[in-house]
Every structure is written in C-alpha cells, then in structure tokens.
Amino acid sequence: MYLFISPWLIGFLIFALYPILSSLYYSFTDYDIIHPPKFIGLANYTEMFHNELFWRSVKVTLRYTFISVPVQLLLGLGFALLLHQTIPWRGFFRTAMYFPSMVSGVAMSLLWYWIFNPQIGLFNYMLSWFGIHGPAWLMNPDTALYALIIMSFWTAGSGMILFLAGLQGVPASLIEAANLDGAGRFRIFLNITLPMISPVLLFQLIMGLIDSFQVFTQAFVMTQGGPNYSTWFYVYNLYTSAFKEYRAGYSSALAWILLIVVMLFTAVIMKLSNRYVHYEGGSRR
Amino acid sequence: MSTVKAASPLSPPSRLRRRVDPVKIASFITLVITTFLMLLPLFFMVSTSLKSKREMLKFPPTFLPESWAWSNYTDIFETLQFGTLYKNSLIIAGFSVFGTLLSSALVAYGFARYRGRGNNFWFILLLSTMMLPYPAIMIPQFVLFSKMQWIDTFLPLIVPAFFGSAYNIFLLRQFFSTLPEELFDAGRIDGCGELRMWRTIALPLSAPALATVAIFAFIYSWNDLLTPVLYLSSSDKFTLPVGMASLTSSRFRIPPWHLLMVASVLAMVPIVTLFAIAQKQFVEGIVLTGIK
C-alpha cells in the first residue's frame, strides 16, 4: 500500500506539511524573501489586528461569501430540481446552464468587466429596458462588490450538475411510496429529496465557502481591490503584502489566520450538519 | 368486430388522459427565461469579438456585428503573442493532466485496495488537505522553488501535479472501491502483481472516472491565475490567463473590448472541445464516483 500512496505522501510532506510549518515560523518573523527571516515574536499578529486594510479585507470577503455562496447553492439546487423533471429540451437546458461554468477565471472576469461597463456594457443596457439607470458598477465603491456577487451567480450551473447527480441517486421507490401516501410535491421534497441529497449540499457548502474565502482572480483582473478598497479581498490583501510590499512574514501571519478560519468554519458546519445530513447506511464512512 | 378496435383510441378513460401539469409549464417558462439570461453574456462575448474597433464602443450594443471583423481573430495572434500564450498554457496543462492522472490513479488504487488501520489515518489526512487553502502554503512554496532556481520556469506549475491532488485521489478511490473484488482475485490467481493489476484491470475499467479527473485537472491548470502570476516573470513564458489579465492593464487607454472578447472565446475553445468529446463519460463519471 505504501508503495502506491508514496507519491502523495512525499507530495504531502514537501508541498503541504513543510510549507505549513515554515509558514507558521515565518509568521513570527520579519521576512522579505531575500534576506534571512528575523524573529520578531507576535508583532505581525498584533499589527494585523490594528491594520485597517486587514479588517477591510475580512469584511469584504465575509460579505461576499455570505451572499454569494447561499444564493449560488439555492440557484444550483433550483435549476437541478427544474431539470430533474421530464421536460422538453432538457438536454439543451442542462448544457446551456452549465456552459457559463466553462468560462471561469480570467475570461469570465474580462467578459463581465465589459458587461459592467457603465457606458457601453450589457448590464446597464438591459436595466434601461426597465427604465432603470444603472450605476457605474465597478467604479463605484458602493456597488463594486455587489457587481462581483452578481457575476458569481452566473456559474451556479456547476453546482447544478452535482445536484442533478445527487437527485438521480434518490430512489424512485421512496418517492412513489410517498406519492401513494398522498404526500404533495413540497412534502416529498422536504422529507425525502432534501435529506437524501444533503451530503451533496454539505459538500458544496464547505467547498463553496473555502473557494469564496480565496477569491483572487476577480480582484486581480477587474478591480485591483478598488475602488477605495471596496473589493479588497482577503487573498488579494495577502498577495499584495507578500509580493508587492515584500512582507512575507506579515503575509504568512495572514495565511495562518485564513487557515484557522477555514478549519473553524468547516468544523462548525460538520458538527452542526451531523444532525441533519443523511448518509446511506446510517453512519458516515 | 373491428369497430371495437377503432373506438378505443378515441375514448381513453378520462382519469388517465394526459393532463398538462401546471408546475411543468411554470418550470419550462422559468427555464427559458434563466437560460436566456445565462446565455446572453456568452452571446455578446462571441458577437463583440467579431465587431470592429469602432462598433465595439457603440451604445446600445448591437446584437450582431454590422460588419463581421473576422480579422480580429488573426490580429490577436500578431499583436499580443497570443500563439505563445496558448502554447505555454497547453504545455503546462498537458503535463499537469498527465501527472495528475498517473499519480492520483496510483495513490487512489492504494487507498481503495488496502483497508487497514494506517490506511484510514492517511485517508483522513488526505481528505483534510482538501480544505488547505493554497494561499496558506504559497509563500514557503515560493521560497522553496526560488531556492531550487525554478522561478520563471514551468516546473513549479507542473511538478506538484505529479504528486497527486487530494480531490482527484478521493474521486478515483470512490470509483476503484466499486470494482468487484472477484476481478482482482482472478488476476491474482493468474499471478499478477499489484502494479500489473492496477494497469491491466483497474485502469481500463475506469475510463469515465479517469476522463472526469482529466477534465478537472485540465480546467484547473488552464484557468489558474495565481500560481503562474507568482512564478512566471518573462512575458514569453506567460500562460493564457496571465497574458489576458495584462490586457486590462494601463497599456490601453480604452480597453480593446473586441480583442478581450476574442481572447475569452479562444480561451474557452479547448474546454468546450474537451466537454464535447468527453461529456458522456464526464456525466457518467460524476454519477459513478458519487461526488457527495
């Protein structure tokens, strides 16, 4: 067995364990990557908690996460439920919904950079159909973050695919039985479908949170964290401190806080979900 | 006698007559509207990519180009070394996919076929690395790779793939676990070693799962921005995302929207092609590996 898993074991040591531990060490040092690190104790951490940009990045990231992740999950689930029925053109709809997810990353950021352009972009043009005069989305500190949140809904199709796979795993016999017992659609959804797909939901919730804490591309390509730091995402802050200001020690402290927060969120969700998430066979694993 | 037969299709029992389900009609309408909204940006991406420099600045945007500027698609290769970007991205993604498939399949096989105490511990450790955010380890990795003189080479973007990635190992393990034990018993009787069984029994049966992993690995590498931004400094080594990101920079007073859209369309081509080829296996793979 160890022969087979050795590639991962070696990789784990070199690319995960060693970096995590040395990043913990760096976080207690003054380090510019060129000169050797100088130990300064907790100074990075105390500075962080007094640093306005740190708190700004936390606020921006949390606000983005708490709106974008739940809405994306709901949209993905909603689309999947609609498409799980026998409906004309089902294959077409499924492909069409998933298509935007293939444009991820920089291409998507460029496209939406144009869509949100206040003068010539598609978004304000469509709003004008309804007599709404749209704002200068990405150039306005009040709207820039919301523009990025709206953009994130566009890829709900990738979640939809996973939900569809989950829905296929719900035994038809259970639903038929409930139907015979006179349960309505809504009851069936609440009492059978939802518990049966709850592992998919949990998986996507955790992965969605982790991804969302790491938003970088949008900030890098579209806004550079602006205007007026309104899209100053946590990882963008971390990247800037390390590779623009050459403060790798401070940045490592940021990295460790990120790691701790991700672990905390995951642990809390797992703990809470134990009561609600249904695994076939009764117990996990 | 034949009258009985003729009458039956005209009078089905009304209880069984197919009623039009209002929920389905509502669903259908919702789907049409949302699909329209989802596809509209893509439509404009393609249509803007074919507009002239003058027309791209028009408001309201024209749905279809007035004059089709196909030359945009050749211009971009001349003005922005797009060919080099494309080639670099393909090389890196190709090696990453190969590395990921090879090592993840090997490791996943190890996890699927051996069930022991130590195994469980390592597997939980593997799963927990899925939660490890890349930014948390990026600085020490950068220091490590710069000590190895790998900065401004493709190596930092390729080599880690050869050590397997947690998510893909997990997917493949789930799949390998569903293969019937009898197959391997038969192999053992024939005197196969484990490595041979992996190659001749497990891998050929896993095409859908391997295709899924290949697609994930390709998309991941193809779209990655942060890692190449860190490691690549000379512009002839840039990957597609890095080169494209630089298009919005201050080089241009007005962003060349038509060219940005050309770049976006071209960046999508390999992924869409992959899906078109592997769609069936991909969907099957997601269902079979039971991502849940």
XYZ file of C-alpha atoms in Angstrom:
577
model
C 0.000 0.000 0.000
C 2.703 2.472 0.951
C 4.284 1.913 -2.431
C 1.081 3.130 -4.078
C 0.411 6.092 -1.871
C 4.042 7.163 -1.699
C 3.698 9.832 -4.420
C 1.043 11.552 -2.371
C 2.893 11.011 0.913
C 6.050 12.593 -0.473
C 3.996 15.377 -2.028
C 2.195 15.910 1.234
C 5.457 16.331 3.093
C 7.035 18.669 0.528
C 4.027 20.648 -0.674
C 1.782 20.733 2.378
C 3.334 19.839 5.723
C 6.671 21.575 5.244
C 5.102 24.791 3.828
C 2.502 24.950 6.588
C 5.064 24.614 9.323
C 7.529 27.036 7.784
C 4.738 29.487 7.138
C 3.930 29.285 10.846
C 7.569 30.081 11.582
C 7.698 32.922 9.033
C 4.603 34.424 10.599
C 6.700 35.201 13.674
C 9.421 36.857 11.630
C 10.248 39.922 9.623
C 10.968 38.426 6.222
C 11.339 39.921 2.755
C 12.136 36.604 0.973
C 15.611 37.898 0.018
C 17.244 38.341 3.413
C 17.012 35.632 6.082
C 13.952 35.894 8.352
C 14.333 37.808 11.619
C 12.352 36.578 14.622
C 10.013 39.256 15.974
C 7.529 37.264 18.030
C 3.870 38.146 17.773
C 4.460 41.548 16.181
C 2.918 40.537 12.851
C -0.247 39.365 14.544
C -0.645 42.438 16.697
C -0.017 44.656 13.703
C -2.604 42.719 11.709
C -5.313 43.319 14.254
C -4.573 47.011 14.223
C -4.333 47.194 10.457
C -7.307 48.800 8.794
C -6.733 47.032 5.472
C -6.783 43.655 7.220
C -10.203 44.340 8.705
C -11.399 45.744 5.407
C -10.358 42.539 3.628
C -12.121 40.430 6.257
C -15.325 42.425 5.878
C -15.249 42.350 2.083
C -14.594 38.624 1.967
C -17.248 37.719 4.517
C -19.873 39.903 2.890
C -19.125 38.347 -0.476
C -19.198 34.831 0.971
C -22.384 35.158 2.962
C -24.356 36.432 -0.014
C -22.776 34.629 -2.917
C -22.431 31.095 -1.502
C -26.023 30.586 -0.261
C -27.566 32.142 -3.362
C -25.372 30.044 -5.625
C -26.391 26.904 -3.749
C -30.081 27.778 -3.968
C -29.829 28.592 -7.665
C -27.929 25.385 -8.380
C -30.444 23.326 -6.453
C -33.361 25.152 -8.049
C -32.087 24.575 -11.583
C -31.399 20.932 -10.762
C -34.938 20.424 -9.441
C -36.423 22.051 -12.527
C -34.304 19.901 -14.801
C -34.857 16.706 -12.892
C -38.418 16.585 -14.222
C -39.237 15.219 -17.637
C -39.412 18.430 -19.550
C -38.950 19.224 -23.232
C -35.416 20.268 -24.302
C -33.993 19.040 -21.024
C -30.602 18.248 -22.524
C -30.370 21.670 -24.106
C -31.249 23.471 -20.869
C -28.761 21.409 -18.915
C -25.923 22.172 -21.314
C -26.868 25.837 -21.548
C -26.915 26.291 -17.774
C -23.593 24.569 -17.407
C -21.936 26.425 -20.255
C -21.035 29.587 -18.290
C -19.091 27.452 -15.807
C -16.686 26.572 -18.586
C -15.698 30.238 -18.928
C -14.280 30.504 -15.463
C -11.329 32.570 -14.356
C -9.802 35.366 -16.312
C -12.008 35.039 -19.407
C -15.091 35.382 -17.260
C -13.635 38.392 -15.492
C -12.868 40.075 -18.824
C -16.350 39.363 -20.134
C -18.057 40.775 -17.066
C -15.664 43.678 -16.974
C -17.285 44.646 -20.273
C -20.808 43.743 -19.144
C -20.498 46.083 -16.151
C -19.064 48.935 -18.195
C -21.323 51.881 -17.409
C -21.161 53.425 -20.890
C -21.291 50.512 -23.292
C -21.897 47.430 -21.141
C -24.733 44.980 -21.478
C -25.915 45.174 -17.876
C -26.952 48.793 -17.750
C -28.370 48.486 -21.243
C -30.687 45.723 -20.047
C -31.588 47.705 -16.944
C -32.533 50.583 -19.220
C -35.228 48.371 -20.772
C -36.941 48.617 -17.420
C -36.282 52.315 -17.100
C -33.511 51.837 -14.544
C -30.446 53.993 -14.791
C -27.694 51.619 -13.645
C -24.709 52.747 -11.580
C -21.080 52.695 -12.707
C -20.839 49.226 -11.190
C -17.123 48.526 -10.874
C -16.103 52.146 -10.494
C -18.425 52.874 -7.614
C -17.304 51.770 -4.116
C -20.916 51.118 -3.128
C -21.656 48.733 -5.978
C -18.357 47.110 -6.995
C -18.625 44.228 -4.542
C -22.247 43.595 -5.482
C -21.267 43.517 -9.128
C -18.826 40.713 -8.338
C -21.519 38.913 -6.343
C -23.952 39.136 -9.263
C -21.239 37.793 -11.527
C -20.736 34.789 -9.232
C -24.346 33.691 -9.753
C -23.568 33.135 -13.386
C -21.676 29.926 -12.596
C -24.392 28.310 -10.486
C -24.567 25.707 -13.262
C -21.526 23.878 -11.943
C -23.356 23.235 -8.680
C -26.433 22.224 -10.647
C -24.555 19.322 -12.252
C -23.607 17.947 -8.850
C -27.149 18.366 -7.523
C -28.525 16.601 -10.606
C -26.213 13.688 -9.954
C -27.424 13.683 -6.357
C -31.074 13.756 -7.392
C -30.506 10.751 -9.626
C -29.425 8.877 -6.540
C -32.756 9.403 -4.774
C -34.583 6.065 -5.046
C -37.736 6.410 -7.151
C -39.448 3.820 -4.946
C -39.322 6.159 -1.954
C -40.979 8.948 -3.906
C -43.635 6.632 -5.315
C -44.399 5.337 -1.867
C -44.802 8.866 -0.545
C -46.967 9.713 -3.519
C -49.274 6.815 -2.741
C -49.478 8.006 0.822
C -50.818 11.251 -0.553
C -47.800 13.457 0.099
C -47.625 16.608 -2.017
C -44.607 17.741 -4.006
C -43.429 20.084 -1.327
C -43.640 17.453 1.413
C -41.828 14.934 -0.725
C -39.090 17.469 -1.368
C -38.770 18.384 2.293
C -38.979 14.897 3.790
C -37.359 12.714 1.156
C -35.428 14.563 -1.523
C -33.707 17.089 0.703
C -32.414 14.596 3.281
C -31.274 12.256 0.514
C -29.220 14.918 -1.224
C -27.998 16.586 1.962
C -24.473 15.134 1.580
C -24.176 16.896 -1.798
C -25.438 20.070 -0.201
C -22.945 19.814 2.644
C -20.058 19.083 0.288
C -20.905 22.078 -1.864
C -21.424 24.347 1.113
C -17.972 23.584 2.505
C -16.217 23.724 -0.855
C -18.110 26.915 -1.735
C -17.007 28.588 1.484
C -13.384 27.566 1.033
C -13.357 28.810 -2.565
C -15.076 32.010 -1.653
C -12.561 32.784 1.098
C -9.907 32.577 -1.606
C -11.349 34.913 -4.229
C -8.432 36.399 -6.099
C -8.872 36.432 -9.880
C -11.771 38.900 -9.946
C -9.937 41.350 -7.733
C -6.720 40.956 -9.685
C -8.225 41.305 -13.158
C -11.226 43.568 -12.691
C -10.780 45.935 -9.776
C -7.273 45.649 -8.253
C -9.080 45.693 -4.943
C -10.664 49.059 -5.618
C -12.375 51.404 -5.922
C -11.473 52.715 -2.493
C -10.709 49.152 -1.262
C -14.335 48.071 -1.738
C -13.215 44.768 -3.302
C -10.103 44.316 -1.185
C -10.454 40.545 -0.800
C -8.501 38.694 1.851
C -6.274 36.734 -0.500
C -5.683 39.824 -2.626
C -4.520 41.544 0.547
C -2.291 38.553 1.341
C -0.834 38.535 -2.182
C -0.147 42.263 -2.115
C 1.615 42.147 1.248
C 3.849 39.284 0.182
C 4.678 40.039 -3.422
C 4.185 43.788 -3.782
C 5.331 45.004 -0.385
C 7.743 42.101 0.187
C 6.440 41.451 3.672
C 6.351 37.670 3.595
C 6.374 37.410 7.384
C 3.260 39.525 7.805
C 1.668 37.743 4.871
C 2.367 34.368 6.479
C 0.527 35.539 9.553
C -2.421 36.381 7.268
C -2.127 32.919 5.744
C -2.301 31.257 9.129
C -5.368 33.212 10.147
C -7.001 32.116 6.865
C -6.112 28.508 7.593
C -7.548 28.692 11.107
C -10.751 30.355 9.918
C -11.274 27.744 7.188
C -10.739 24.939 9.699
C -13.101 26.553 12.193
C -15.867 27.049 9.641
C -15.515 23.500 8.369
C -15.523 22.046 11.864
C -18.594 24.008 12.924
C -20.528 23.093 9.779
C -19.601 19.424 10.114
C -20.664 19.444 13.734
C -23.995 21.145 13.050
C -24.666 19.026 9.995
C -24.243 15.746 11.874
C -27.840 16.051 12.950
C -29.248 16.878 9.558
C -27.143 15.190 6.947
C -28.299 11.769 5.932
C -25.789 9.164 4.812
C -26.883 5.929 3.261
C -26.232 3.042 5.631
C -26.829 5.262 8.627
C -23.301 6.246 9.536
C -20.553 8.110 7.806
C -17.793 6.193 6.057
C -65.736 -6.666 -34.686
C -63.260 -4.161 -35.907
C -65.415 -1.337 -34.554
C -64.276 -2.078 -31.034
C -60.694 -1.561 -32.020
C -61.368 1.664 -33.832
C -63.225 3.161 -30.932
C -60.624 2.640 -28.253
C -58.072 5.349 -29.104
C -60.824 7.947 -29.146
C -62.084 7.303 -25.679
C -59.315 6.827 -23.152
C -60.616 6.770 -19.606
C -60.591 10.451 -18.660
C -58.715 9.684 -15.446
C -55.671 8.568 -17.407
C -55.742 11.294 -20.008
C -52.531 13.198 -20.005
C -53.206 16.451 -18.240
C -50.875 19.334 -18.736
C -49.133 19.814 -15.439
C -49.113 23.498 -14.379
C -45.900 23.013 -12.398
C -44.176 21.762 -15.510
C -45.363 24.706 -17.555
C -44.084 27.098 -14.900
C -40.784 25.208 -14.776
C -40.447 25.362 -18.517
C -41.049 29.105 -18.613
C -38.585 29.676 -15.759
C -36.011 27.604 -17.595
C -36.473 29.521 -20.822
C -36.001 32.845 -19.046
C -32.988 31.813 -16.961
C -31.333 30.063 -19.876
C -31.774 33.203 -21.925
C -30.114 35.239 -19.171
C -27.304 32.703 -18.792
C -26.554 32.564 -22.499
C -26.864 36.277 -23.198
C -23.379 37.192 -21.874
C -21.900 34.353 -23.918
C -23.743 35.518 -26.992
C -22.358 39.013 -26.547
C -18.901 37.622 -25.912
C -18.920 35.999 -29.341
C -20.695 38.846 -31.092
C -18.436 41.553 -29.631
C -15.399 39.513 -30.594
C -16.461 39.974 -34.214
C -17.071 43.699 -34.090
C -14.821 46.397 -35.414
C -12.935 48.709 -33.095
C -15.431 51.449 -33.782
C -18.516 49.319 -33.325
C -17.430 47.841 -30.007
C -17.824 51.270 -28.414
C -21.393 51.737 -29.597
C -24.221 52.127 -27.141
C -26.622 50.426 -27.056
C -24.508 47.422 -28.028
C -25.502 45.905 -31.355
C -26.695 42.335 -31.141
C -24.968 41.183 -34.301
C -21.881 42.834 -35.778
C -22.693 45.262 -38.579
C -19.628 44.167 -40.447
C -18.068 40.901 -39.369
C -14.488 41.638 -38.364
C -13.071 38.136 -38.698
C -9.640 39.732 -38.825
C -9.831 40.222 -35.034
C -9.108 36.541 -34.724
C -5.871 36.813 -36.676
C -4.923 40.226 -35.282
C -4.748 38.930 -31.758
C -2.050 36.461 -32.699
C 0.070 39.271 -34.124
C -0.446 41.999 -31.553
C -0.453 40.041 -28.315
C 1.740 36.976 -28.914
C -1.398 35.002 -28.395
C 0.129 31.925 -30.017
C 2.903 31.829 -27.435
C 0.444 32.216 -24.571
C -1.678 29.430 -25.978
C 1.269 27.114 -26.485
C 2.586 27.736 -22.958
C -0.808 27.028 -21.423
C -1.223 23.860 -23.452
C 2.213 22.547 -22.471
C 1.619 23.214 -18.783
C -1.924 21.831 -18.816
C -0.817 18.760 -20.779
C 1.900 17.834 -18.292
C -0.375 18.622 -15.351
C -3.121 16.352 -16.654
C -0.644 13.553 -17.314
C 0.934 13.942 -13.886
C -2.378 14.133 -12.077
C -3.799 11.090 -13.833
C -0.721 8.982 -13.244
C -0.144 9.772 -9.591
C -3.747 10.210 -8.479
C -4.743 6.887 -10.035
C -1.818 5.168 -8.363
C -2.499 6.645 -4.946
C -6.258 6.140 -5.228
C -5.661 2.485 -6.047
C -3.517 2.153 -2.954
C -6.268 3.652 -0.818
C -9.041 1.619 -2.415
C -7.398 -1.793 -2.303
C -5.900 -1.796 1.166
C -8.065 -1.342 4.180
C -6.083 -1.208 7.358
C -5.587 0.945 10.392
C -2.826 3.115 8.960
C -4.734 3.429 5.728
C -7.654 5.091 7.430
C -5.415 7.604 9.146
C -3.705 8.619 5.904
C -7.011 8.815 4.088
C -8.471 11.221 6.627
C -5.284 13.249 6.390
C -5.701 13.300 2.611
C -9.291 14.486 2.880
C -8.320 17.225 5.283
C -5.749 18.584 2.833
C -8.676 19.360 0.535
C -9.509 22.131 2.961
C -5.998 23.523 2.851
C -6.172 26.911 1.109
C -3.393 27.395 -1.416
C -2.587 30.919 -0.176
C -1.734 29.410 3.200
C 1.192 27.498 1.738
C 2.138 29.705 -1.162
C 4.912 31.733 0.455
C 7.065 28.827 1.697
C 6.498 27.071 -1.633
C 7.699 30.174 -3.387
C 10.794 30.279 -1.190
C 11.406 26.587 -1.822
C 11.089 26.889 -5.594
C 13.231 30.001 -5.720
C 15.967 28.187 -3.800
C 15.769 25.468 -6.456
C 16.167 28.150 -9.145
C 12.787 27.223 -10.618
C 11.475 30.773 -10.821
C 10.453 31.775 -14.349
C 10.279 28.148 -15.473
C 7.233 25.935 -15.943
C 8.452 23.497 -13.295
C 6.596 24.968 -10.278
C 3.379 24.735 -12.291
C 3.909 21.144 -13.427
C 5.898 19.191 -10.854
C 3.376 19.353 -7.959
C 0.787 17.644 -10.193
C 2.959 14.524 -10.239
C 2.387 14.099 -6.517
C -1.358 13.688 -6.833
C -4.157 16.008 -5.810
C -6.437 15.215 -2.910
C -9.736 15.848 -4.647
C -8.934 13.655 -7.619
C -7.481 10.906 -5.465
C -10.715 10.943 -3.478
C -12.855 10.682 -6.630
C -10.822 7.835 -8.055
C -10.720 5.974 -4.772
C -14.507 6.080 -4.607
C -14.595 4.626 -8.088
C -11.955 1.942 -7.556
C -13.811 0.818 -4.426
C -16.802 -0.133 -6.554
C -14.793 -2.554 -8.711
C -15.703 -6.140 -7.750
C -13.099 -7.960 -5.713
C -13.507 -11.092 -7.876
C -11.758 -9.373 -10.753
C -8.650 -8.921 -8.684
C -8.899 -12.446 -7.256
C -8.878 -13.742 -10.792
C -5.869 -11.586 -11.561
C -4.065 -12.861 -8.504
C -4.675 -16.476 -9.493
C -3.125 -15.670 -12.842
C -0.080 -14.443 -10.973
C -0.489 -10.735 -11.499
C 1.417 -8.346 -9.261
C -0.454 -5.399 -7.783
C 1.115 -2.916 -10.160
C 0.077 -5.046 -13.098
C -3.458 -5.407 -11.783
C -3.607 -1.654 -11.440
C -2.540 -1.217 -15.043
C -4.437 -4.074 -16.680
C -7.596 -4.372 -14.553
C -8.317 -1.179 -12.644
C -7.309 1.468 -15.183
C -9.084 0.096 -18.286
C -12.326 -0.240 -16.327
C -12.135 3.317 -15.091
C -12.330 5.330 -18.300
C -15.260 7.519 -17.171
C -13.661 8.300 -13.823
C -10.284 8.981 -15.404
C -11.899 11.227 -18.014
C -13.564 13.191 -15.226
C -10.281 13.632 -13.404
C -8.511 14.603 -16.632
C -11.103 17.280 -17.287
C -10.897 18.624 -13.746
C -7.108 18.704 -13.917
C -7.129 20.409 -17.308
C -9.624 23.071 -16.266
C -7.746 23.702 -13.056
C -4.440 24.201 -14.797
C -5.922 26.084 -17.758
C -7.723 28.611 -15.563
C -5.186 29.014 -12.789
C -4.027 32.588 -12.413
C -2.363 32.961 -9.027
C 0.410 30.353 -9.436
C 1.626 31.489 -12.862
C 1.416 35.109 -11.723
C 3.801 34.218 -8.903
C 6.267 32.112 -10.836
C 6.399 33.447 -14.389
C 8.072 36.782 -14.917
C 9.133 36.987 -18.552
C 6.283 37.641 -20.949
C 7.277 34.924 -23.419
C 6.622 32.388 -20.648
C 3.221 33.763 -19.635
C 0.222 31.469 -19.660
C -3.056 32.459 -21.241
C -4.687 33.778 -18.029
C -1.635 35.879 -17.140
C -1.390 37.306 -20.648
C -5.090 38.028 -20.756
C -5.080 39.672 -17.342
C -2.380 42.016 -18.575
C -4.710 43.117 -21.391
C -6.782 45.200 -18.993
C -3.731 46.979 -17.678
C -2.919 50.570 -18.444
C -1.325 49.720 -21.785
C -4.577 50.785 -23.374
C -6.484 53.965 -22.587
C -9.716 52.335 -23.698
C -9.758 48.576 -23.172
C -9.832 46.845 -26.581
C -13.108 45.079 -25.786
C -13.294 43.313 -29.126
C -9.846 41.774 -28.601
C -10.585 40.913 -24.967
C -13.631 39.012 -26.188
C -11.619 37.259 -28.889
C -9.202 36.150 -26.183
C -12.072 34.958 -23.987
C -13.647 32.989 -26.817
C -10.343 31.377 -27.752
C -9.603 30.559 -24.108
C -12.890 28.688 -23.953
C -12.304 26.581 -27.040
C -10.192 23.772 -25.528
C -12.522 23.353 -22.570
C -15.656 23.235 -24.685
C -13.974 20.799 -27.056
C -12.982 18.578 -24.151
C -16.530 18.572 -22.880
C -17.961 17.840 -26.289
C -15.670 14.828 -26.590
C -15.955 13.568 -23.048
C -19.389 14.805 -21.999
C -20.956 11.393 -21.744
C -18.065 9.958 -19.774
C -17.894 13.083 -17.654
C -21.532 12.969 -16.564
C -21.255 9.223 -16.040
C -18.086 9.764 -14.054
C -19.726 12.292 -11.765
C -22.626 9.932 -11.131
C -20.411 6.883 -10.679
C -17.851 8.433 -8.409
C -20.788 9.816 -6.469
C -19.452 13.259 -5.644
C -21.295 13.699 -2.416
